[in-house]
Amino acid sequence: QCDLTGWWENELGSMMYVSEVDSQGNFSGEYHTAVSSTQKPIEPSPLIGSQHLDKDGQCTFGFTVNWNKFSDSTAVFVGQCFAGDGGKEVLQTSWLLREKVDSLASDWKATR
């Protein structure tokens, strides 16, 4: 069974901490990004998410990160947990980042 609880690190050096996942699959934690386009100092940011609890343990999940401490943006991540080589758990994710823009005409450039 894939357990999201604990610390995770990606290939860019960003780190995520997930607190205990409850019986309904809900969790919270902090995301410590290593990359940002803002000029402000990066700070840990709160995350909240949900995990689909599967019997085979290779569950899907999603979470939202609110970058409010240093940026006017929000990110959502979706992914799946896999049992990798030697039983090591691997999270494979995709993400969308929404940045604040000044007008509706600028909406086209707001999501990456």
PDB file of N, CA and C in Angstrom:
ATOM      1  N   GLN A   1       0.849  -1.195   0.000  1.00  0.00           N
ATOM      2  CA  GLN A   1       0.000   0.000   0.000  1.00  0.00           C
ATOM      3  C   GLN A   1       0.881   1.241   0.000  1.00  0.00           C
ATOM      4  N   CYS A   2       0.593   2.156  -0.883  1.00  0.00           N
ATOM      5  CA  CYS A   2       1.352   3.395  -0.965  1.00  0.00           C
ATOM      6  C   CYS A   2       0.882   4.348   0.129  1.00  0.00           C
ATOM      7  N   ASP A   3       1.802   4.813   0.930  1.00  0.00           N
ATOM      8  CA  ASP A   3       1.498   5.710   2.041  1.00  0.00           C
ATOM      9  C   ASP A   3       2.080   7.082   1.718  1.00  0.00           C
ATOM     10  N   LEU A   4       1.227   8.074   1.515  1.00  0.00           N
ATOM     11  CA  LEU A   4       1.686   9.420   1.184  1.00  0.00           C
ATOM     12  C   LEU A   4       2.288  10.156   2.380  1.00  0.00           C
ATOM     13  N   THR A   5       2.041   9.681   3.580  1.00  0.00           N
ATOM     14  CA  THR A   5       2.506  10.357   4.790  1.00  0.00           C
ATOM     15  C   THR A   5       4.031  10.470   4.804  1.00  0.00           C
ATOM     16  N   GLY A   6       4.513  11.673   5.143  1.00  0.00           N
ATOM     17  CA  GLY A   6       5.955  11.880   5.283  1.00  0.00           C
ATOM     18  C   GLY A   6       6.503  12.861   4.272  1.00  0.00           C
ATOM     19  N   TRP A   7       7.818  12.840   4.115  1.00  0.00           N
ATOM     20  CA  TRP A   7       8.534  13.758   3.231  1.00  0.00           C
ATOM     21  C   TRP A   7       8.751  13.152   1.857  1.00  0.00           C
ATOM     22  N   TRP A   8       8.611  13.986   0.818  1.00  0.00           N
ATOM     23  CA  TRP A   8       8.852  13.596  -0.578  1.00  0.00           C
ATOM     24  C   TRP A   8       9.718  14.663  -1.222  1.00  0.00           C
ATOM     25  N   GLU A   9      10.589  14.254  -2.153  1.00  0.00           N
ATOM     26  CA  GLU A   9      11.433  15.205  -2.871  1.00  0.00           C
ATOM     27  C   GLU A   9      11.372  14.913  -4.355  1.00  0.00           C
ATOM     28  N   ASN A  10      11.286  15.973  -5.174  1.00  0.00           N
ATOM     29  CA  ASN A  10      11.272  15.763  -6.617  1.00  0.00           C
ATOM     30  C   ASN A  10      12.656  16.008  -7.221  1.00  0.00           C
ATOM     31  N   GLU A  11      12.749  15.840  -8.536  1.00  0.00           N
ATOM     32  CA  GLU A  11      14.039  15.934  -9.224  1.00  0.00           C
ATOM     33  C   GLU A  11      14.607  17.356  -9.246  1.00  0.00           C
ATOM     34  N   LEU A  12      13.793  18.368  -8.940  1.00  0.00           N
ATOM     35  CA  LEU A  12      14.268  19.756  -8.903  1.00  0.00           C
ATOM     36  C   LEU A  12      14.663  20.208  -7.497  1.00  0.00           C
ATOM     37  N   GLY A  13      14.471  19.340  -6.519  1.00  0.00           N
ATOM     38  CA  GLY A  13      14.817  19.671  -5.146  1.00  0.00           C
ATOM     39  C   GLY A  13      13.677  20.224  -4.312  1.00  0.00           C
ATOM     40  N   SER A  14      12.480  20.323  -4.894  1.00  0.00           N
ATOM     41  CA  SER A  14      11.325  20.739  -4.102  1.00  0.00           C
ATOM     42  C   SER A  14      10.949  19.610  -3.157  1.00  0.00           C
ATOM     43  N   MET A  15      10.462  19.979  -1.978  1.00  0.00           N
ATOM     44  CA  MET A  15      10.086  18.980  -0.986  1.00  0.00           C
ATOM     45  C   MET A  15       8.654  19.207  -0.519  1.00  0.00           C
ATOM     46  N   MET A  16       7.998  18.101  -0.196  1.00  0.00           N
ATOM     47  CA  MET A  16       6.620  18.144   0.266  1.00  0.00           C
ATOM     48  C   MET A  16       6.514  17.288   1.517  1.00  0.00           C
ATOM     49  N   TYR A  17       5.800  17.823   2.503  1.00  0.00           N
ATOM     50  CA  TYR A  17       5.496  17.045   3.698  1.00  0.00           C
ATOM     51  C   TYR A  17       3.996  16.808   3.736  1.00  0.00           C
ATOM     52  N   VAL A  18       3.597  15.543   3.879  1.00  0.00           N
ATOM     53  CA  VAL A  18       2.192  15.165   3.993  1.00  0.00           C
ATOM     54  C   VAL A  18       1.972  14.619   5.401  1.00  0.00           C
ATOM     55  N   SER A  19       1.025  15.244   6.114  1.00  0.00           N
ATOM     56  CA  SER A  19       0.667  14.727   7.431  1.00  0.00           C
ATOM     57  C   SER A  19      -0.143  13.448   7.246  1.00  0.00           C
ATOM     58  N   GLU A  20      -0.576  12.858   8.304  1.00  0.00           N
ATOM     59  CA  GLU A  20      -1.307  11.592   8.234  1.00  0.00           C
ATOM     60  C   GLU A  20      -2.539  11.687   7.331  1.00  0.00           C
ATOM     61  N   VAL A  21      -2.709  10.678   6.485  1.00  0.00           N
ATOM     62  CA  VAL A  21      -3.886  10.572   5.627  1.00  0.00           C
ATOM     63  C   VAL A  21      -4.993   9.935   6.453  1.00  0.00           C
ATOM     64  N   ASP A  22      -6.173  10.587   6.540  1.00  0.00           N
ATOM     65  CA  ASP A  22      -7.250  10.033   7.367  1.00  0.00           C
ATOM     66  C   ASP A  22      -7.977   8.896   6.648  1.00  0.00           C
ATOM     67  N   SER A  23      -8.932   8.296   7.301  1.00  0.00           N
ATOM     68  CA  SER A  23      -9.632   7.117   6.767  1.00  0.00           C
ATOM     69  C   SER A  23     -10.440   7.424   5.508  1.00  0.00           C
ATOM     70  N   GLN A  24     -10.724   8.702   5.262  1.00  0.00           N
ATOM     71  CA  GLN A  24     -11.440   9.113   4.051  1.00  0.00           C
ATOM     72  C   GLN A  24     -10.482   9.502   2.924  1.00  0.00           C
ATOM     73  N   GLY A  25      -9.188   9.479   3.196  1.00  0.00           N
ATOM     74  CA  GLY A  25      -8.176   9.827   2.196  1.00  0.00           C
ATOM     75  C   GLY A  25      -7.760  11.283   2.204  1.00  0.00           C
ATOM     76  N   ASN A  26      -8.238  12.078   3.156  1.00  0.00           N
ATOM     77  CA  ASN A  26      -7.906  13.500   3.211  1.00  0.00           C
ATOM     78  C   ASN A  26      -6.568  13.716   3.915  1.00  0.00           C
ATOM     79  N   PHE A  27      -5.833  14.724   3.452  1.00  0.00           N
ATOM     80  CA  PHE A  27      -4.552  15.037   4.083  1.00  0.00           C
ATOM     81  C   PHE A  27      -4.227  16.517   3.924  1.00  0.00           C
ATOM     82  N   SER A  28      -3.247  16.973   4.687  1.00  0.00           N
ATOM     83  CA  SER A  28      -2.735  18.332   4.570  1.00  0.00           C
ATOM     84  C   SER A  28      -1.234  18.260   4.764  1.00  0.00           C
ATOM     85  N   GLY A  29      -0.588  19.401   4.609  1.00  0.00           N
ATOM     86  CA  GLY A  29       0.853  19.432   4.774  1.00  0.00           C
ATOM     87  C   GLY A  29       1.448  20.729   4.294  1.00  0.00           C
ATOM     88  N   GLU A  30       2.717  20.675   3.889  1.00  0.00           N
ATOM     89  CA  GLU A  30       3.443  21.844   3.406  1.00  0.00           C
ATOM     90  C   GLU A  30       4.236  21.482   2.158  1.00  0.00           C
ATOM     91  N   TYR A  31       4.337  22.447   1.252  1.00  0.00           N
ATOM     92  CA  TYR A  31       5.157  22.281   0.055  1.00  0.00           C
ATOM     93  C   TYR A  31       6.291  23.293   0.128  1.00  0.00           C
ATOM     94  N   HIS A  32       7.514  22.827  -0.057  1.00  0.00           N
ATOM     95  CA  HIS A  32       8.711  23.658  -0.027  1.00  0.00           C
ATOM     96  C   HIS A  32       9.285  23.667  -1.444  1.00  0.00           C
ATOM     97  N   THR A  33       8.862  24.634  -2.253  1.00  0.00           N
ATOM     98  CA  THR A  33       9.308  24.644  -3.638  1.00  0.00           C
ATOM     99  C   THR A  33      10.757  25.119  -3.743  1.00  0.00           C
ATOM    100  N   ALA A  34      11.464  24.573  -4.697  1.00  0.00           N
ATOM    101  CA  ALA A  34      12.844  24.983  -4.970  1.00  0.00           C
ATOM    102  C   ALA A  34      12.899  25.938  -6.155  1.00  0.00           C
ATOM    103  N   VAL A  35      11.775  26.130  -6.848  1.00  0.00           N
ATOM    104  CA  VAL A  35      11.743  26.980  -8.037  1.00  0.00           C
ATOM    105  C   VAL A  35      10.582  27.961  -7.951  1.00  0.00           C
ATOM    106  N   SER A  36      10.818  29.177  -8.426  1.00  0.00           N
ATOM    107  CA  SER A  36       9.778  30.201  -8.425  1.00  0.00           C
ATOM    108  C   SER A  36      10.177  31.314  -9.382  1.00  0.00           C
ATOM    109  N   SER A  37       9.177  31.949  -9.994  1.00  0.00           N
ATOM    110  CA  SER A  37       9.453  33.090 -10.865  1.00  0.00           C
ATOM    111  C   SER A  37       9.300  34.421 -10.127  1.00  0.00           C
ATOM    112  N   THR A  38       8.893  34.384  -8.882  1.00  0.00           N
ATOM    113  CA  THR A  38       8.739  35.609  -8.103  1.00  0.00           C
ATOM    114  C   THR A  38      10.093  36.099  -7.594  1.00  0.00           C
ATOM    115  N   GLN A  39      10.175  37.371  -7.312  1.00  0.00           N
ATOM    116  CA  GLN A  39      11.407  37.949  -6.773  1.00  0.00           C
ATOM    117  C   GLN A  39      11.450  37.885  -5.241  1.00  0.00           C
ATOM    118  N   LYS A  40      10.332  37.530  -4.624  1.00  0.00           N
ATOM    119  CA  LYS A  40      10.262  37.443  -3.169  1.00  0.00           C
ATOM    120  C   LYS A  40      10.917  36.150  -2.691  1.00  0.00           C
ATOM    121  N   PRO A  41      11.421  36.127  -1.460  1.00  0.00           N
ATOM    122  CA  PRO A  41      11.995  34.900  -0.915  1.00  0.00           C
ATOM    123  C   PRO A  41      10.934  33.789  -0.839  1.00  0.00           C
ATOM    124  N   ILE A  42      11.319  32.596  -1.231  1.00  0.00           N
ATOM    125  CA  ILE A  42      10.421  31.438  -1.197  1.00  0.00           C
ATOM    126  C   ILE A  42      10.202  31.006   0.248  1.00  0.00           C
ATOM    127  N   GLU A  43       8.959  30.692   0.577  1.00  0.00           N
ATOM    128  CA  GLU A  43       8.610  30.192   1.911  1.00  0.00           C
ATOM    129  C   GLU A  43       7.789  28.918   1.771  1.00  0.00           C
ATOM    130  N   PRO A  44       7.820  28.027   2.780  1.00  0.00           N
ATOM    131  CA  PRO A  44       6.948  26.854   2.748  1.00  0.00           C
ATOM    132  C   PRO A  44       5.493  27.276   2.627  1.00  0.00           C
ATOM    133  N   SER A  45       4.717  26.507   1.868  1.00  0.00           N
ATOM    134  CA  SER A  45       3.325  26.864   1.593  1.00  0.00           C
ATOM    135  C   SER A  45       2.392  25.719   1.952  1.00  0.00           C
ATOM    136  N   PRO A  46       1.198  26.055   2.459  1.00  0.00           N
ATOM    137  CA  PRO A  46       0.262  25.009   2.877  1.00  0.00           C
ATOM    138  C   PRO A  46      -0.318  24.254   1.683  1.00  0.00           C
ATOM    139  N   LEU A  47      -0.565  22.968   1.904  1.00  0.00           N
ATOM    140  CA  LEU A  47      -1.241  22.154   0.899  1.00  0.00           C
ATOM    141  C   LEU A  47      -2.370  21.381   1.555  1.00  0.00           C
ATOM    142  N   ILE A  48      -3.374  21.061   0.749  1.00  0.00           N
ATOM    143  CA  ILE A  48      -4.503  20.245   1.210  1.00  0.00           C
ATOM    144  C   ILE A  48      -4.900  19.335   0.059  1.00  0.00           C
ATOM    145  N   GLY A  49      -5.186  18.072   0.375  1.00  0.00           N
ATOM    146  CA  GLY A  49      -5.479  17.149  -0.706  1.00  0.00           C
ATOM    147  C   GLY A  49      -6.304  15.957  -0.296  1.00  0.00           C
ATOM    148  N   SER A  50      -6.471  15.084  -1.275  1.00  0.00           N
ATOM    149  CA  SER A  50      -7.264  13.877  -1.094  1.00  0.00           C
ATOM    150  C   SER A  50      -6.639  12.733  -1.880  1.00  0.00           C
ATOM    151  N   GLN A  51      -6.671  11.555  -1.294  1.00  0.00           N
ATOM    152  CA  GLN A  51      -6.113  10.339  -1.891  1.00  0.00           C
ATOM    153  C   GLN A  51      -7.233   9.338  -2.092  1.00  0.00           C
ATOM    154  N   HIS A  52      -7.282   8.733  -3.278  1.00  0.00           N
ATOM    155  CA  HIS A  52      -8.232   7.649  -3.529  1.00  0.00           C
ATOM    156  C   HIS A  52      -7.594   6.371  -2.992  1.00  0.00           C
ATOM    157  N   LEU A  53      -8.212   5.770  -2.000  1.00  0.00           N
ATOM    158  CA  LEU A  53      -7.627   4.608  -1.336  1.00  0.00           C
ATOM    159  C   LEU A  53      -8.009   3.331  -2.079  1.00  0.00           C
ATOM    160  N   ASP A  54      -7.059   2.766  -2.816  1.00  0.00           N
ATOM    161  CA  ASP A  54      -7.280   1.542  -3.591  1.00  0.00           C
ATOM    162  C   ASP A  54      -6.760   0.327  -2.850  1.00  0.00           C
ATOM    163  N   LYS A  55      -7.359  -0.827  -3.150  1.00  0.00           N
ATOM    164  CA  LYS A  55      -6.903  -2.065  -2.531  1.00  0.00           C
ATOM    165  C   LYS A  55      -5.518  -2.470  -3.007  1.00  0.00           C
ATOM    166  N   ASP A  56      -5.173  -2.140  -4.266  1.00  0.00           N
ATOM    167  CA  ASP A  56      -3.856  -2.536  -4.779  1.00  0.00           C
ATOM    168  C   ASP A  56      -2.738  -1.606  -4.318  1.00  0.00           C
ATOM    169  N   GLY A  57      -3.096  -0.489  -3.665  1.00  0.00           N
ATOM    170  CA  GLY A  57      -2.097   0.398  -3.095  1.00  0.00           C
ATOM    171  C   GLY A  57      -1.524   1.422  -4.049  1.00  0.00           C
ATOM    172  N   GLN A  58      -1.767   1.306  -5.344  1.00  0.00           N
ATOM    173  CA  GLN A  58      -1.224   2.260  -6.317  1.00  0.00           C
ATOM    174  C   GLN A  58      -2.270   3.339  -6.570  1.00  0.00           C
ATOM    175  N   CYS A  59      -2.474   4.153  -5.568  1.00  0.00           N
ATOM    176  CA  CYS A  59      -3.588   5.089  -5.507  1.00  0.00           C
ATOM    177  C   CYS A  59      -3.362   6.353  -6.330  1.00  0.00           C
ATOM    178  N   THR A  60      -4.475   6.983  -6.699  1.00  0.00           N
ATOM    179  CA  THR A  60      -4.428   8.322  -7.284  1.00  0.00           C
ATOM    180  C   THR A  60      -4.657   9.339  -6.173  1.00  0.00           C
ATOM    181  N   PHE A  61      -4.229  10.566  -6.413  1.00  0.00           N
ATOM    182  CA  PHE A  61      -4.357  11.618  -5.409  1.00  0.00           C
ATOM    183  C   PHE A  61      -4.321  12.976  -6.099  1.00  0.00           C
ATOM    184  N   GLY A  62      -4.700  13.997  -5.353  1.00  0.00           N
ATOM    185  CA  GLY A  62      -4.598  15.367  -5.828  1.00  0.00           C
ATOM    186  C   GLY A  62      -4.452  16.294  -4.645  1.00  0.00           C
ATOM    187  N   PHE A  63      -3.803  17.429  -4.878  1.00  0.00           N
ATOM    188  CA  PHE A  63      -3.688  18.415  -3.812  1.00  0.00           C
ATOM    189  C   PHE A  63      -3.512  19.810  -4.402  1.00  0.00           C
ATOM    190  N   THR A  64      -3.842  20.800  -3.590  1.00  0.00           N
ATOM    191  CA  THR A  64      -3.728  22.207  -3.960  1.00  0.00           C
ATOM    192  C   THR A  64      -2.704  22.863  -3.043  1.00  0.00           C
ATOM    193  N   VAL A  65      -1.849  23.690  -3.636  1.00  0.00           N
ATOM    194  CA  VAL A  65      -0.877  24.466  -2.860  1.00  0.00           C
ATOM    195  C   VAL A  65      -1.207  25.939  -3.016  1.00  0.00           C
ATOM    196  N   ASN A  66      -1.333  26.621  -1.890  1.00  0.00           N
ATOM    197  CA  ASN A  66      -1.590  28.053  -1.864  1.00  0.00           C
ATOM    198  C   ASN A  66      -0.255  28.760  -1.595  1.00  0.00           C
ATOM    199  N   TRP A  67       0.270  29.441  -2.598  1.00  0.00           N
ATOM    200  CA  TRP A  67       1.571  30.095  -2.486  1.00  0.00           C
ATOM    201  C   TRP A  67       1.440  31.494  -1.869  1.00  0.00           C
ATOM    202  N   ASN A  68       0.415  31.738  -1.069  1.00  0.00           N
ATOM    203  CA  ASN A  68       0.093  33.085  -0.585  1.00  0.00           C
ATOM    204  C   ASN A  68       1.189  33.762   0.225  1.00  0.00           C
ATOM    205  N   LYS A  69       2.151  33.040   0.729  1.00  0.00           N
ATOM    206  CA  LYS A  69       3.192  33.660   1.550  1.00  0.00           C
ATOM    207  C   LYS A  69       4.205  34.448   0.721  1.00  0.00           C
ATOM    208  N   PHE A  70       4.317  34.148  -0.589  1.00  0.00           N
ATOM    209  CA  PHE A  70       5.302  34.859  -1.400  1.00  0.00           C
ATOM    210  C   PHE A  70       4.879  35.089  -2.853  1.00  0.00           C
ATOM    211  N   SER A  71       3.658  34.673  -3.215  1.00  0.00           N
ATOM    212  CA  SER A  71       3.228  34.794  -4.599  1.00  0.00           C
ATOM    213  C   SER A  71       1.706  34.918  -4.674  1.00  0.00           C
ATOM    214  N   ASP A  72       1.209  35.477  -5.779  1.00  0.00           N
ATOM    215  CA  ASP A  72      -0.236  35.561  -6.023  1.00  0.00           C
ATOM    216  C   ASP A  72      -0.683  34.411  -6.917  1.00  0.00           C
ATOM    217  N   SER A  73      -0.289  33.201  -6.572  1.00  0.00           N
ATOM    218  CA  SER A  73      -0.624  32.063  -7.423  1.00  0.00           C
ATOM    219  C   SER A  73      -1.054  30.861  -6.587  1.00  0.00           C
ATOM    220  N   THR A  74      -1.691  29.928  -7.269  1.00  0.00           N
ATOM    221  CA  THR A  74      -2.160  28.676  -6.687  1.00  0.00           C
ATOM    222  C   THR A  74      -1.798  27.555  -7.656  1.00  0.00           C
ATOM    223  N   ALA A  75      -1.422  26.413  -7.136  1.00  0.00           N
ATOM    224  CA  ALA A  75      -1.102  25.266  -7.996  1.00  0.00           C
ATOM    225  C   ALA A  75      -1.934  24.067  -7.580  1.00  0.00           C
ATOM    226  N   VAL A  76      -2.294  23.266  -8.568  1.00  0.00           N
ATOM    227  CA  VAL A  76      -2.954  21.988  -8.302  1.00  0.00           C
ATOM    228  C   VAL A  76      -2.097  20.883  -8.903  1.00  0.00           C
ATOM    229  N   PHE A  77      -1.989  19.793  -8.172  1.00  0.00           N
ATOM    230  CA  PHE A  77      -1.230  18.626  -8.604  1.00  0.00           C
ATOM    231  C   PHE A  77      -2.163  17.424  -8.601  1.00  0.00           C
ATOM    232  N   VAL A  78      -2.048  16.561  -9.593  1.00  0.00           N
ATOM    233  CA  VAL A  78      -2.739  15.275  -9.604  1.00  0.00           C
ATOM    234  C   VAL A  78      -1.707  14.215  -9.931  1.00  0.00           C
ATOM    235  N   GLY A  79      -1.903  13.030  -9.390  1.00  0.00           N
ATOM    236  CA  GLY A  79      -0.917  11.997  -9.655  1.00  0.00           C
ATOM    237  C   GLY A  79      -1.336  10.638  -9.186  1.00  0.00           C
ATOM    238  N   GLN A  80      -0.373   9.741  -9.278  1.00  0.00           N
ATOM    239  CA  GLN A  80      -0.574   8.365  -8.834  1.00  0.00           C
ATOM    240  C   GLN A  80       0.689   7.903  -8.138  1.00  0.00           C
ATOM    241  N   CYS A  81       0.495   7.080  -7.130  1.00  0.00           N
ATOM    242  CA  CYS A  81       1.603   6.483  -6.394  1.00  0.00           C
ATOM    243  C   CYS A  81       1.881   5.099  -6.965  1.00  0.00           C
ATOM    244  N   PHE A  82       3.156   4.822  -7.242  1.00  0.00           N
ATOM    245  CA  PHE A  82       3.558   3.524  -7.785  1.00  0.00           C
ATOM    246  C   PHE A  82       4.589   2.883  -6.873  1.00  0.00           C
ATOM    247  N   ALA A  83       4.591   1.570  -6.852  1.00  0.00           N
ATOM    248  CA  ALA A  83       5.646   0.832  -6.172  1.00  0.00           C
ATOM    249  C   ALA A  83       6.771   0.657  -7.180  1.00  0.00           C
ATOM    250  N   GLY A  84       7.888   1.336  -6.959  1.00  0.00           N
ATOM    251  CA  GLY A  84       9.015   1.283  -7.877  1.00  0.00           C
ATOM    252  C   GLY A  84       9.958   0.145  -7.554  1.00  0.00           C
ATOM    253  N   ASP A  85      11.185   0.260  -8.050  1.00  0.00           N
ATOM    254  CA  ASP A  85      12.212  -0.760  -7.829  1.00  0.00           C
ATOM    255  C   ASP A  85      12.465  -0.959  -6.342  1.00  0.00           C
ATOM    256  N   GLY A  86      12.531  -2.204  -5.925  1.00  0.00           N
ATOM    257  CA  GLY A  86      12.798  -2.524  -4.533  1.00  0.00           C
ATOM    258  C   GLY A  86      11.695  -2.110  -3.587  1.00  0.00           C
ATOM    259  N   GLY A  87      10.477  -1.882  -4.104  1.00  0.00           N
ATOM    260  CA  GLY A  87       9.360  -1.483  -3.266  1.00  0.00           C
ATOM    261  C   GLY A  87       9.348  -0.006  -2.912  1.00  0.00           C
ATOM    262  N   LYS A  88      10.298   0.766  -3.458  1.00  0.00           N
ATOM    263  CA  LYS A  88      10.339   2.207  -3.185  1.00  0.00           C
ATOM    264  C   LYS A  88       9.124   2.869  -3.823  1.00  0.00           C
ATOM    265  N   GLU A  89       8.431   3.701  -3.043  1.00  0.00           N
ATOM    266  CA  GLU A  89       7.244   4.397  -3.537  1.00  0.00           C
ATOM    267  C   GLU A  89       7.663   5.588  -4.399  1.00  0.00           C
ATOM    268  N   VAL A  90       6.986   5.742  -5.537  1.00  0.00           N
ATOM    269  CA  VAL A  90       7.264   6.825  -6.470  1.00  0.00           C
ATOM    270  C   VAL A  90       5.950   7.542  -6.764  1.00  0.00           C
ATOM    271  N   LEU A  91       5.958   8.875  -6.657  1.00  0.00           N
ATOM    272  CA  LEU A  91       4.790   9.673  -7.012  1.00  0.00           C
ATOM    273  C   LEU A  91       5.017  10.249  -8.406  1.00  0.00           C
ATOM    274  N   GLN A  92       4.099   9.981  -9.314  1.00  0.00           N
ATOM    275  CA  GLN A  92       4.147  10.549 -10.658  1.00  0.00           C
ATOM    276  C   GLN A  92       3.033  11.579 -10.744  1.00  0.00           C
ATOM    277  N   THR A  93       3.377  12.855 -10.980  1.00  0.00           N
ATOM    278  CA  THR A  93       2.373  13.913 -10.934  1.00  0.00           C
ATOM    279  C   THR A  93       2.409  14.804 -12.175  1.00  0.00           C
ATOM    280  N   SER A  94       1.303  15.495 -12.375  1.00  0.00           N
ATOM    281  CA  SER A  94       1.188  16.592 -13.327  1.00  0.00           C
ATOM    282  C   SER A  94       0.647  17.780 -12.542  1.00  0.00           C
ATOM    283  N   TRP A  95       0.936  18.992 -13.007  1.00  0.00           N
ATOM    284  CA  TRP A  95       0.495  20.168 -12.258  1.00  0.00           C
ATOM    285  C   TRP A  95       0.054  21.283 -13.183  1.00  0.00           C
ATOM    286  N   LEU A  96      -0.766  22.160 -12.624  1.00  0.00           N
ATOM    287  CA  LEU A  96      -1.161  23.416 -13.254  1.00  0.00           C
ATOM    288  C   LEU A  96      -0.916  24.527 -12.239  1.00  0.00           C
ATOM    289  N   LEU A  97      -0.360  25.624 -12.709  1.00  0.00           N
ATOM    290  CA  LEU A  97      -0.113  26.780 -11.865  1.00  0.00           C
ATOM    291  C   LEU A  97      -0.909  27.952 -12.416  1.00  0.00           C
ATOM    292  N   ARG A  98      -1.713  28.568 -11.566  1.00  0.00           N
ATOM    293  CA  ARG A  98      -2.495  29.741 -11.963  1.00  0.00           C
ATOM    294  C   ARG A  98      -1.904  30.957 -11.283  1.00  0.00           C
ATOM    295  N   GLU A  99      -1.419  31.909 -12.095  1.00  0.00           N
ATOM    296  CA  GLU A  99      -0.907  33.165 -11.577  1.00  0.00           C
ATOM    297  C   GLU A  99      -1.959  34.255 -11.741  1.00  0.00           C
ATOM    298  N   LYS A 100      -1.948  35.205 -10.834  1.00  0.00           N
ATOM    299  CA  LYS A 100      -2.855  36.345 -10.919  1.00  0.00           C
ATOM    300  C   LYS A 100      -2.419  37.234 -12.085  1.00  0.00           C
ATOM    301  N   VAL A 101      -3.393  37.674 -12.877  1.00  0.00           N
ATOM    302  CA  VAL A 101      -3.131  38.646 -13.943  1.00  0.00           C
ATOM    303  C   VAL A 101      -4.004  39.874 -13.701  1.00  0.00           C
ATOM    304  N   ASP A 102      -3.661  40.975 -14.358  1.00  0.00           N
ATOM    305  CA  ASP A 102      -4.330  42.245 -14.106  1.00  0.00           C
ATOM    306  C   ASP A 102      -5.642  42.450 -14.850  1.00  0.00           C
ATOM    307  N   SER A 103      -5.901  41.637 -15.898  1.00  0.00           N
ATOM    308  CA  SER A 103      -7.119  41.866 -16.679  1.00  0.00           C
ATOM    309  C   SER A 103      -7.574  40.588 -17.374  1.00  0.00           C
ATOM    310  N   LEU A 104      -8.830  40.586 -17.796  1.00  0.00           N
ATOM    311  CA  LEU A 104      -9.380  39.466 -18.550  1.00  0.00           C
ATOM    312  C   LEU A 104      -8.613  39.257 -19.855  1.00  0.00           C
ATOM    313  N   ALA A 105      -8.160  40.326 -20.453  1.00  0.00           N
ATOM    314  CA  ALA A 105      -7.396  40.221 -21.701  1.00  0.00           C
ATOM    315  C   ALA A 105      -6.078  39.478 -21.509  1.00  0.00           C
ATOM    316  N   SER A 106      -5.555  39.466 -20.287  1.00  0.00           N
ATOM    317  CA  SER A 106      -4.302  38.771 -19.979  1.00  0.00           C
ATOM    318  C   SER A 106      -4.515  37.340 -19.508  1.00  0.00           C
ATOM    319  N   ASP A 107      -5.755  36.903 -19.470  1.00  0.00           N
ATOM    320  CA  ASP A 107      -6.079  35.568 -18.967  1.00  0.00           C
ATOM    321  C   ASP A 107      -5.323  34.455 -19.690  1.00  0.00           C
ATOM    322  N   TRP A 108      -5.055  34.637 -20.976  1.00  0.00           N
ATOM    323  CA  TRP A 108      -4.403  33.617 -21.781  1.00  0.00           C
ATOM    324  C   TRP A 108      -3.042  33.199 -21.224  1.00  0.00           C
ATOM    325  N   LYS A 109      -2.372  34.074 -20.504  1.00  0.00           N
ATOM    326  CA  LYS A 109      -1.026  33.770 -20.006  1.00  0.00           C
ATOM    327  C   LYS A 109      -0.991  33.408 -18.513  1.00  0.00           C
ATOM    328  N   ALA A 110      -2.154  33.222 -17.911  1.00  0.00           N
ATOM    329  CA  ALA A 110      -2.223  33.049 -16.469  1.00  0.00           C
ATOM    330  C   ALA A 110      -1.986  31.622 -15.982  1.00  0.00           C
ATOM    331  N   THR A 111      -2.162  30.633 -16.845  1.00  0.00           N
ATOM    332  CA  THR A 111      -2.059  29.240 -16.411  1.00  0.00           C
ATOM    333  C   THR A 111      -0.912  28.539 -17.141  1.00  0.00           C
ATOM    334  N   ARG A 112      -0.062  27.863 -16.352  1.00  0.00           N
ATOM    335  CA  ARG A 112       1.036  27.079 -16.921  1.00  0.00           C
ATOM    336  C   ARG A 112       0.832  25.639 -16.551  1.00  0.00           C
TER     337      ARG A 112
END
